[in-house]
Amino acid sequence: MTRIDPVTASEVPASETRTLIDGPALWPAQAHTPTVLGRQLVIERGEGSYVFTSDGRRLFDGTAGLWHANIGHAHPELAQAAYDQMRRLETYHTFARFTNDKALALGERLAALSPIDRSKVILNSGGSDAIDVACKLARRHWQREGRTSKTVILSREFAYHGLHAYGTSIAGLEFNREGYGTDSLVPETARVPLHDAAAIAETIERIGAEKIAAIVTEPVQGTGGVNPPAPGYLEEIQRLCRAHDILLILDEVITGFGRTGTMFAAERYGVEPDMITFAKGVTSGYAPLGGVLVGPRVWEAFYVDAAETPVFRHGATYAGHATAAAVALAHLDILERDGLVPRVNELEAVLRSELEGLAARQEAVVDVRVAGLLGGVSLADELDAVRIADELIELGYISRPLRGNTLQISPPFIISDGELRGFVAAIERAVTDAATAR
C-alpha cells in the first residue's frame, strides 16, 4: 500500500503504523511528515544565490526559496532598512483615521508601478491574504451594485492561490482541496481547463454570467507545473470577462516584480485586469508583505463623498506594517538601480537555450517550459521528480518537485549566466544518473 505526498501528489512508501514522537516540535509545512522527519535541511544563513545548512553544505538556491528571493539572500541594504525603521517606528496600524508614513509611501510607489490605471492599493501580510481580500472584494463589489447573484469565483485546473479559505476553495490542485469539506468551505467556486478559452465560454454559459463574480488566474502557473499561457489565452479571458461583465483577477504573487521580465506579467501578456494580487517579490521575502492592486471600476464606489458610501469591512493588524513597507521601498530601489528586471530578459534567453538543449539530449525529459526566469522540466513517468530533487541536493543545487513530475527552476535575478548553465547541467547529470540506474 502507498500514500500520496500532499505537496507533489507522488506516491511515497508505506510504513508500519506508528506515531513519530521524536524530532522537532515545529510541524513541517505541506509535508508527509514520516518521509521528511530526520531528513530536514536546516538553513542557517544565506549569501547571494546560495544558502548554507547546519551540517555545512553550500547549496545553490535554484528556487529562490519559495519563488521569492529575487535579489538573493542577506542583502545588507534591506537589513539596514529594517533596522532603521524599527529604531524609528516598528509599525502602526492603518485602520480608519490612522496610517503610517511608510505604508502611504509604498502605496504611492506601487500605484505608480501598477499596470492598472489609477490603482488603489490594499496591503496585507502575504499572497494567501491577498487572494482572500480580492475574492471578498469581488463579491462585495457585486453585492454593492445590487447584483447579489454574482458570487461564483472561477479558477483554472492546476491553479495554486495560497491556502487560506478562499485559496483552498479555488485551488485547481485537488490534493490541496481534499479533506476540508471544500464544497462547503466557499461553495460558489468552479474550475476550468488549463489552456481552453472555449471551455471558459462554455462554463460561463452553463453557470450563467449573472452568477459569476470573477475569474482568478495566474498569468504563469507556478506550483501547478510552471505553465505559461497559450498564445492569446489571457487576452481571450479578458475579452470574455468584459463581454460578460465578470471581474478579472490576476494572481501575480509569483510573477510580480520582475520574474517574467516585466514588472508585472500583465504587461508581458498585454492584459489589464480589474485586480492584481502580489506578495513574494515585493520584498524579495525580506519581510512578509502582500496586497492587491485595485482598479477604479471596483474602488470608486467606496470613495464617493456621501453618507451612504459603503465600507469595505476588511482589515488586518499588520496591513501596511511600517517595517515591511520600508523594506519593500528599499527593495524596489535596488530592483531599479541594479537593472534586475531587464536582467531577467537576458537570463530568459540563456535558460531557454539550455533547457531546449537538455530536452533534445535527454529522452527522459518530456517537456520544458520557460517564461522569464521561471522554468519547468517535466520528466518521463519512469523517473521521479522527488528523487531527482533529492539527488540535486547532493550535487549542491536546490530544486523542487511540482505537479506533473516537474522540476522547478526559479533562481534569484542576480545569478550569472554560468551559474544558470551550471544549474541546468546539474539537472542533466541527475536525470542521466537516474535513467542509467533504472
JSON list of C-alpha atoms in Angstrom, two decimals, residues 296-435:
[
{"chain": "A", "resi": 296, "resn": "PRO", "atom": "CA", "xyz": [-11.21, 52.14, -10.42]},
{"chain": "A", "resi": 297, "resn": "ARG", "atom": "CA", "xyz": [-14.16, 50.04, -11.55]},
{"chain": "A", "resi": 298, "resn": "VAL", "atom": "CA", "xyz": [-14.04, 48.39, -8.12]},
{"chain": "A", "resi": 299, "resn": "TRP", "atom": "CA", "xyz": [-12.74, 51.10, -5.80]},
{"chain": "A", "resi": 300, "resn": "GLU", "atom": "CA", "xyz": [-14.57, 54.21, -6.99]},
{"chain": "A", "resi": 301, "resn": "ALA", "atom": "CA", "xyz": [-17.89, 53.44, -5.27]},
{"chain": "A", "resi": 302, "resn": "PHE", "atom": "CA", "xyz": [-16.09, 53.21, -1.91]},
{"chain": "A", "resi": 303, "resn": "TYR", "atom": "CA", "xyz": [-14.59, 56.71, -2.36]},
{"chain": "A", "resi": 304, "resn": "VAL", "atom": "CA", "xyz": [-17.76, 58.70, -3.09]},
{"chain": "A", "resi": 305, "resn": "ASP", "atom": "CA", "xyz": [-18.17, 61.61, -0.66]},
{"chain": "A", "resi": 306, "resn": "ALA", "atom": "CA", "xyz": [-21.58, 60.67, 0.72]},
{"chain": "A", "resi": 307, "resn": "ALA", "atom": "CA", "xyz": [-23.06, 59.32, 3.94]},
{"chain": "A", "resi": 308, "resn": "GLU", "atom": "CA", "xyz": [-24.37, 56.23, 2.14]},
{"chain": "A", "resi": 309, "resn": "THR", "atom": "CA", "xyz": [-20.94, 55.28, 0.74]},
{"chain": "A", "resi": 310, "resn": "PRO", "atom": "CA", "xyz": [-20.28, 51.63, 1.71]},
{"chain": "A", "resi": 311, "resn": "VAL", "atom": "CA", "xyz": [-17.45, 50.43, 3.90]},
{"chain": "A", "resi": 312, "resn": "PHE", "atom": "CA", "xyz": [-15.29, 47.53, 2.79]},
{"chain": "A", "resi": 313, "resn": "ARG", "atom": "CA", "xyz": [-15.23, 45.64, 6.08]},
{"chain": "A", "resi": 314, "resn": "HIS", "atom": "CA", "xyz": [-11.77, 44.20, 5.85]},
{"chain": "A", "resi": 315, "resn": "GLY", "atom": "CA", "xyz": [-8.53, 44.95, 7.65]},
{"chain": "A", "resi": 316, "resn": "ALA", "atom": "CA", "xyz": [-5.67, 43.25, 9.45]},
{"chain": "A", "resi": 317, "resn": "THR", "atom": "CA", "xyz": [-3.37, 44.23, 12.29]},
{"chain": "A", "resi": 318, "resn": "TYR", "atom": "CA", "xyz": [-0.27, 44.07, 10.11]},
{"chain": "A", "resi": 319, "resn": "ALA", "atom": "CA", "xyz": [-1.78, 45.54, 6.93]},
{"chain": "A", "resi": 320, "resn": "GLY", "atom": "CA", "xyz": [0.61, 48.34, 5.99]},
{"chain": "A", "resi": 321, "resn": "HIS", "atom": "CA", "xyz": [3.23, 47.21, 8.51]},
{"chain": "A", "resi": 322, "resn": "ALA", "atom": "CA", "xyz": [5.72, 50.08, 8.60]},
{"chain": "A", "resi": 323, "resn": "THR", "atom": "CA", "xyz": [8.88, 47.96, 8.72]},
{"chain": "A", "resi": 324, "resn": "ALA", "atom": "CA", "xyz": [7.68, 45.65, 5.95]},
{"chain": "A", "resi": 325, "resn": "ALA", "atom": "CA", "xyz": [6.80, 48.71, 3.86]},
{"chain": "A", "resi": 326, "resn": "ALA", "atom": "CA", "xyz": [10.22, 50.26, 4.46]},
{"chain": "A", "resi": 327, "resn": "VAL", "atom": "CA", "xyz": [11.88, 47.04, 3.34]},
{"chain": "A", "resi": 328, "resn": "ALA", "atom": "CA", "xyz": [9.68, 46.93, 0.23]},
{"chain": "A", "resi": 329, "resn": "LEU", "atom": "CA", "xyz": [10.60, 50.51, -0.69]},
{"chain": "A", "resi": 330, "resn": "ALA", "atom": "CA", "xyz": [14.31, 49.76, -0.32]},
{"chain": "A", "resi": 331, "resn": "HIS", "atom": "CA", "xyz": [13.90, 46.58, -2.34]},
{"chain": "A", "resi": 332, "resn": "LEU", "atom": "CA", "xyz": [12.16, 48.40, -5.20]},
{"chain": "A", "resi": 333, "resn": "ASP", "atom": "CA", "xyz": [15.05, 50.89, -5.22]},
{"chain": "A", "resi": 334, "resn": "ILE", "atom": "CA", "xyz": [17.52, 48.01, -5.66]},
{"chain": "A", "resi": 335, "resn": "LEU", "atom": "CA", "xyz": [15.49, 46.40, -8.46]},
{"chain": "A", "resi": 336, "resn": "GLU", "atom": "CA", "xyz": [15.54, 49.70, -10.36]},
{"chain": "A", "resi": 337, "resn": "ARG", "atom": "CA", "xyz": [19.10, 50.77, -9.55]},
{"chain": "A", "resi": 338, "resn": "ASP", "atom": "CA", "xyz": [20.68, 47.43, -10.43]},
{"chain": "A", "resi": 339, "resn": "GLY", "atom": "CA", "xyz": [18.61, 46.85, -13.59]},
{"chain": "A", "resi": 340, "resn": "LEU", "atom": "CA", "xyz": [17.43, 43.47, -12.36]},
{"chain": "A", "resi": 341, "resn": "VAL", "atom": "CA", "xyz": [14.16, 43.33, -14.29]},
{"chain": "A", "resi": 342, "resn": "PRO", "atom": "CA", "xyz": [15.89, 43.82, -17.68]},
{"chain": "A", "resi": 343, "resn": "ARG", "atom": "CA", "xyz": [18.47, 41.30, -16.48]},
{"chain": "A", "resi": 344, "resn": "VAL", "atom": "CA", "xyz": [15.69, 38.69, -16.28]},
{"chain": "A", "resi": 345, "resn": "ASN", "atom": "CA", "xyz": [15.15, 39.06, -20.02]},
{"chain": "A", "resi": 346, "resn": "GLU", "atom": "CA", "xyz": [18.83, 38.28, -20.63]},
{"chain": "A", "resi": 347, "resn": "LEU", "atom": "CA", "xyz": [18.66, 35.27, -18.33]},
{"chain": "A", "resi": 348, "resn": "GLU", "atom": "CA", "xyz": [15.48, 34.03, -20.02]},
{"chain": "A", "resi": 349, "resn": "ALA", "atom": "CA", "xyz": [17.37, 33.64, -23.31]},
{"chain": "A", "resi": 350, "resn": "VAL", "atom": "CA", "xyz": [20.09, 31.62, -21.55]},
{"chain": "A", "resi": 351, "resn": "LEU", "atom": "CA", "xyz": [17.59, 29.45, -19.69]},
{"chain": "A", "resi": 352, "resn": "ARG", "atom": "CA", "xyz": [15.53, 28.77, -22.81]},
{"chain": "A", "resi": 353, "resn": "SER", "atom": "CA", "xyz": [18.60, 27.75, -24.81]},
{"chain": "A", "resi": 354, "resn": "GLU", "atom": "CA", "xyz": [19.89, 25.49, -22.04]},
{"chain": "A", "resi": 355, "resn": "LEU", "atom": "CA", "xyz": [16.55, 23.78, -21.43]},
{"chain": "A", "resi": 356, "resn": "GLU", "atom": "CA", "xyz": [15.86, 23.23, -25.12]},
{"chain": "A", "resi": 357, "resn": "GLY", "atom": "CA", "xyz": [19.28, 21.62, -25.40]},
{"chain": "A", "resi": 358, "resn": "LEU", "atom": "CA", "xyz": [18.54, 19.46, -22.36]},
{"chain": "A", "resi": 359, "resn": "ALA", "atom": "CA", "xyz": [15.25, 18.26, -23.87]},
{"chain": "A", "resi": 360, "resn": "ALA", "atom": "CA", "xyz": [16.94, 17.48, -27.18]},
{"chain": "A", "resi": 361, "resn": "ARG", "atom": "CA", "xyz": [19.62, 15.36, -25.50]},
{"chain": "A", "resi": 362, "resn": "GLN", "atom": "CA", "xyz": [17.55, 13.57, -22.86]},
{"chain": "A", "resi": 363, "resn": "GLU", "atom": "CA", "xyz": [14.67, 11.27, -23.76]},
{"chain": "A", "resi": 364, "resn": "ALA", "atom": "CA", "xyz": [13.64, 11.26, -20.10]},
{"chain": "A", "resi": 365, "resn": "VAL", "atom": "CA", "xyz": [12.90, 15.00, -20.35]},
{"chain": "A", "resi": 366, "resn": "VAL", "atom": "CA", "xyz": [9.48, 15.11, -21.99]},
{"chain": "A", "resi": 367, "resn": "ASP", "atom": "CA", "xyz": [8.86, 18.86, -21.89]},
{"chain": "A", "resi": 368, "resn": "VAL", "atom": "CA", "xyz": [10.46, 22.14, -20.85]},
{"chain": "A", "resi": 369, "resn": "ARG", "atom": "CA", "xyz": [8.68, 25.45, -20.30]},
{"chain": "A", "resi": 370, "resn": "VAL", "atom": "CA", "xyz": [10.12, 28.92, -19.80]},
{"chain": "A", "resi": 371, "resn": "ALA", "atom": "CA", "xyz": [8.72, 32.38, -19.04]},
{"chain": "A", "resi": 372, "resn": "GLY", "atom": "CA", "xyz": [11.24, 34.93, -17.85]},
{"chain": "A", "resi": 373, "resn": "LEU", "atom": "CA", "xyz": [13.26, 33.35, -15.05]},
{"chain": "A", "resi": 374, "resn": "LEU", "atom": "CA", "xyz": [10.66, 30.65, -14.49]},
{"chain": "A", "resi": 375, "resn": "GLY", "atom": "CA", "xyz": [11.39, 27.19, -15.83]},
{"chain": "A", "resi": 376, "resn": "GLY", "atom": "CA", "xyz": [9.79, 23.79, -15.61]},
{"chain": "A", "resi": 377, "resn": "VAL", "atom": "CA", "xyz": [11.40, 20.47, -16.57]},
{"chain": "A", "resi": 378, "resn": "SER", "atom": "CA", "xyz": [8.85, 17.67, -16.93]},
{"chain": "A", "resi": 379, "resn": "LEU", "atom": "CA", "xyz": [10.21, 14.15, -16.61]},
{"chain": "A", "resi": 380, "resn": "ALA", "atom": "CA", "xyz": [9.06, 10.86, -18.04]},
{"chain": "A", "resi": 381, "resn": "ASP", "atom": "CA", "xyz": [6.89, 8.74, -15.76]},
{"chain": "A", "resi": 382, "resn": "GLU", "atom": "CA", "xyz": [9.65, 6.22, -15.12]},
{"chain": "A", "resi": 383, "resn": "LEU", "atom": "CA", "xyz": [11.66, 8.89, -13.30]},
{"chain": "A", "resi": 384, "resn": "ASP", "atom": "CA", "xyz": [10.60, 10.52, -10.04]},
{"chain": "A", "resi": 385, "resn": "ALA", "atom": "CA", "xyz": [10.99, 14.29, -9.68]},
{"chain": "A", "resi": 386, "resn": "VAL", "atom": "CA", "xyz": [11.09, 13.88, -5.88]},
{"chain": "A", "resi": 387, "resn": "ARG", "atom": "CA", "xyz": [14.15, 11.62, -6.12]},
{"chain": "A", "resi": 388, "resn": "ILE", "atom": "CA", "xyz": [15.77, 13.84, -8.75]},
{"chain": "A", "resi": 389, "resn": "ALA", "atom": "CA", "xyz": [15.36, 16.85, -6.44]},
{"chain": "A", "resi": 390, "resn": "ASP", "atom": "CA", "xyz": [16.99, 14.85, -3.64]},
{"chain": "A", "resi": 391, "resn": "GLU", "atom": "CA", "xyz": [19.88, 13.96, -5.93]},
{"chain": "A", "resi": 392, "resn": "LEU", "atom": "CA", "xyz": [20.31, 17.62, -6.86]},
{"chain": "A", "resi": 393, "resn": "ILE", "atom": "CA", "xyz": [20.77, 18.42, -3.17]},
{"chain": "A", "resi": 394, "resn": "GLU", "atom": "CA", "xyz": [23.69, 16.01, -3.13]},
{"chain": "A", "resi": 395, "resn": "LEU", "atom": "CA", "xyz": [25.10, 17.84, -6.17]},
{"chain": "A", "resi": 396, "resn": "GLY", "atom": "CA", "xyz": [24.78, 21.19, -4.40]},
{"chain": "A", "resi": 397, "resn": "TYR", "atom": "CA", "xyz": [21.61, 22.54, -6.01]},
{"chain": "A", "resi": 398, "resn": "ILE", "atom": "CA", "xyz": [18.07, 23.17, -4.76]},
{"chain": "A", "resi": 399, "resn": "SER", "atom": "CA", "xyz": [15.07, 22.46, -6.97]},
{"chain": "A", "resi": 400, "resn": "ARG", "atom": "CA", "xyz": [11.51, 21.40, -6.03]},
{"chain": "A", "resi": 401, "resn": "PRO", "atom": "CA", "xyz": [9.21, 18.73, -7.40]},
{"chain": "A", "resi": 402, "resn": "LEU", "atom": "CA", "xyz": [5.98, 20.22, -8.74]},
{"chain": "A", "resi": 403, "resn": "ARG", "atom": "CA", "xyz": [2.78, 18.79, -10.18]},
{"chain": "A", "resi": 404, "resn": "GLY", "atom": "CA", "xyz": [3.23, 16.82, -13.35]},
{"chain": "A", "resi": 405, "resn": "ASN", "atom": "CA", "xyz": [6.56, 15.23, -12.32]},
{"chain": "A", "resi": 406, "resn": "THR", "atom": "CA", "xyz": [8.16, 18.61, -12.93]},
{"chain": "A", "resi": 407, "resn": "LEU", "atom": "CA", "xyz": [11.30, 20.24, -11.53]},
{"chain": "A", "resi": 408, "resn": "GLN", "atom": "CA", "xyz": [11.13, 23.92, -10.59]},
{"chain": "A", "resi": 409, "resn": "ILE", "atom": "CA", "xyz": [13.65, 26.47, -11.83]},
{"chain": "A", "resi": 410, "resn": "SER", "atom": "CA", "xyz": [13.31, 30.00, -10.41]},
{"chain": "A", "resi": 411, "resn": "PRO", "atom": "CA", "xyz": [16.68, 31.24, -9.14]},
{"chain": "A", "resi": 412, "resn": "PRO", "atom": "CA", "xyz": [17.46, 34.78, -7.93]},
{"chain": "A", "resi": 413, "resn": "PHE", "atom": "CA", "xyz": [17.81, 37.52, -10.55]},
{"chain": "A", "resi": 414, "resn": "ILE", "atom": "CA", "xyz": [21.43, 38.15, -9.50]},
{"chain": "A", "resi": 415, "resn": "ILE", "atom": "CA", "xyz": [22.83, 34.88, -10.86]},
{"chain": "A", "resi": 416, "resn": "SER", "atom": "CA", "xyz": [25.43, 34.77, -13.60]},
{"chain": "A", "resi": 417, "resn": "ASP", "atom": "CA", "xyz": [24.93, 33.08, -16.95]},
{"chain": "A", "resi": 418, "resn": "GLY", "atom": "CA", "xyz": [27.46, 30.48, -15.85]},
{"chain": "A", "resi": 419, "resn": "GLU", "atom": "CA", "xyz": [25.61, 29.69, -12.63]},
{"chain": "A", "resi": 420, "resn": "LEU", "atom": "CA", "xyz": [22.38, 29.21, -14.57]},
{"chain": "A", "resi": 421, "resn": "ARG", "atom": "CA", "xyz": [24.12, 26.88, -17.04]},
{"chain": "A", "resi": 422, "resn": "GLY", "atom": "CA", "xyz": [25.63, 25.00, -14.11]},
{"chain": "A", "resi": 423, "resn": "PHE", "atom": "CA", "xyz": [22.19, 24.50, -12.58]},
{"chain": "A", "resi": 424, "resn": "VAL", "atom": "CA", "xyz": [20.81, 23.03, -15.80]},
{"chain": "A", "resi": 425, "resn": "ALA", "atom": "CA", "xyz": [23.93, 20.86, -16.16]},
{"chain": "A", "resi": 426, "resn": "ALA", "atom": "CA", "xyz": [23.32, 19.50, -12.65]},
{"chain": "A", "resi": 427, "resn": "ILE", "atom": "CA", "xyz": [19.73, 18.66, -13.60]},
{"chain": "A", "resi": 428, "resn": "GLU", "atom": "CA", "xyz": [21.02, 16.80, -16.66]},
{"chain": "A", "resi": 429, "resn": "ARG", "atom": "CA", "xyz": [23.51, 14.86, -14.57]},
{"chain": "A", "resi": 430, "resn": "ALA", "atom": "CA", "xyz": [20.84, 13.87, -12.03]},
{"chain": "A", "resi": 431, "resn": "VAL", "atom": "CA", "xyz": [18.45, 12.81, -14.82]},
{"chain": "A", "resi": 432, "resn": "THR", "atom": "CA", "xyz": [21.20, 10.84, -16.59]},
{"chain": "A", "resi": 433, "resn": "ASP", "atom": "CA", "xyz": [22.19, 9.06, -13.38]},
{"chain": "A", "resi": 434, "resn": "ALA", "atom": "CA", "xyz": [18.58, 8.19, -12.58]},
{"chain": "A", "resi": 435, "resn": "ALA", "atom": "CA", "xyz": [17.87, 6.94, -16.10]}
]
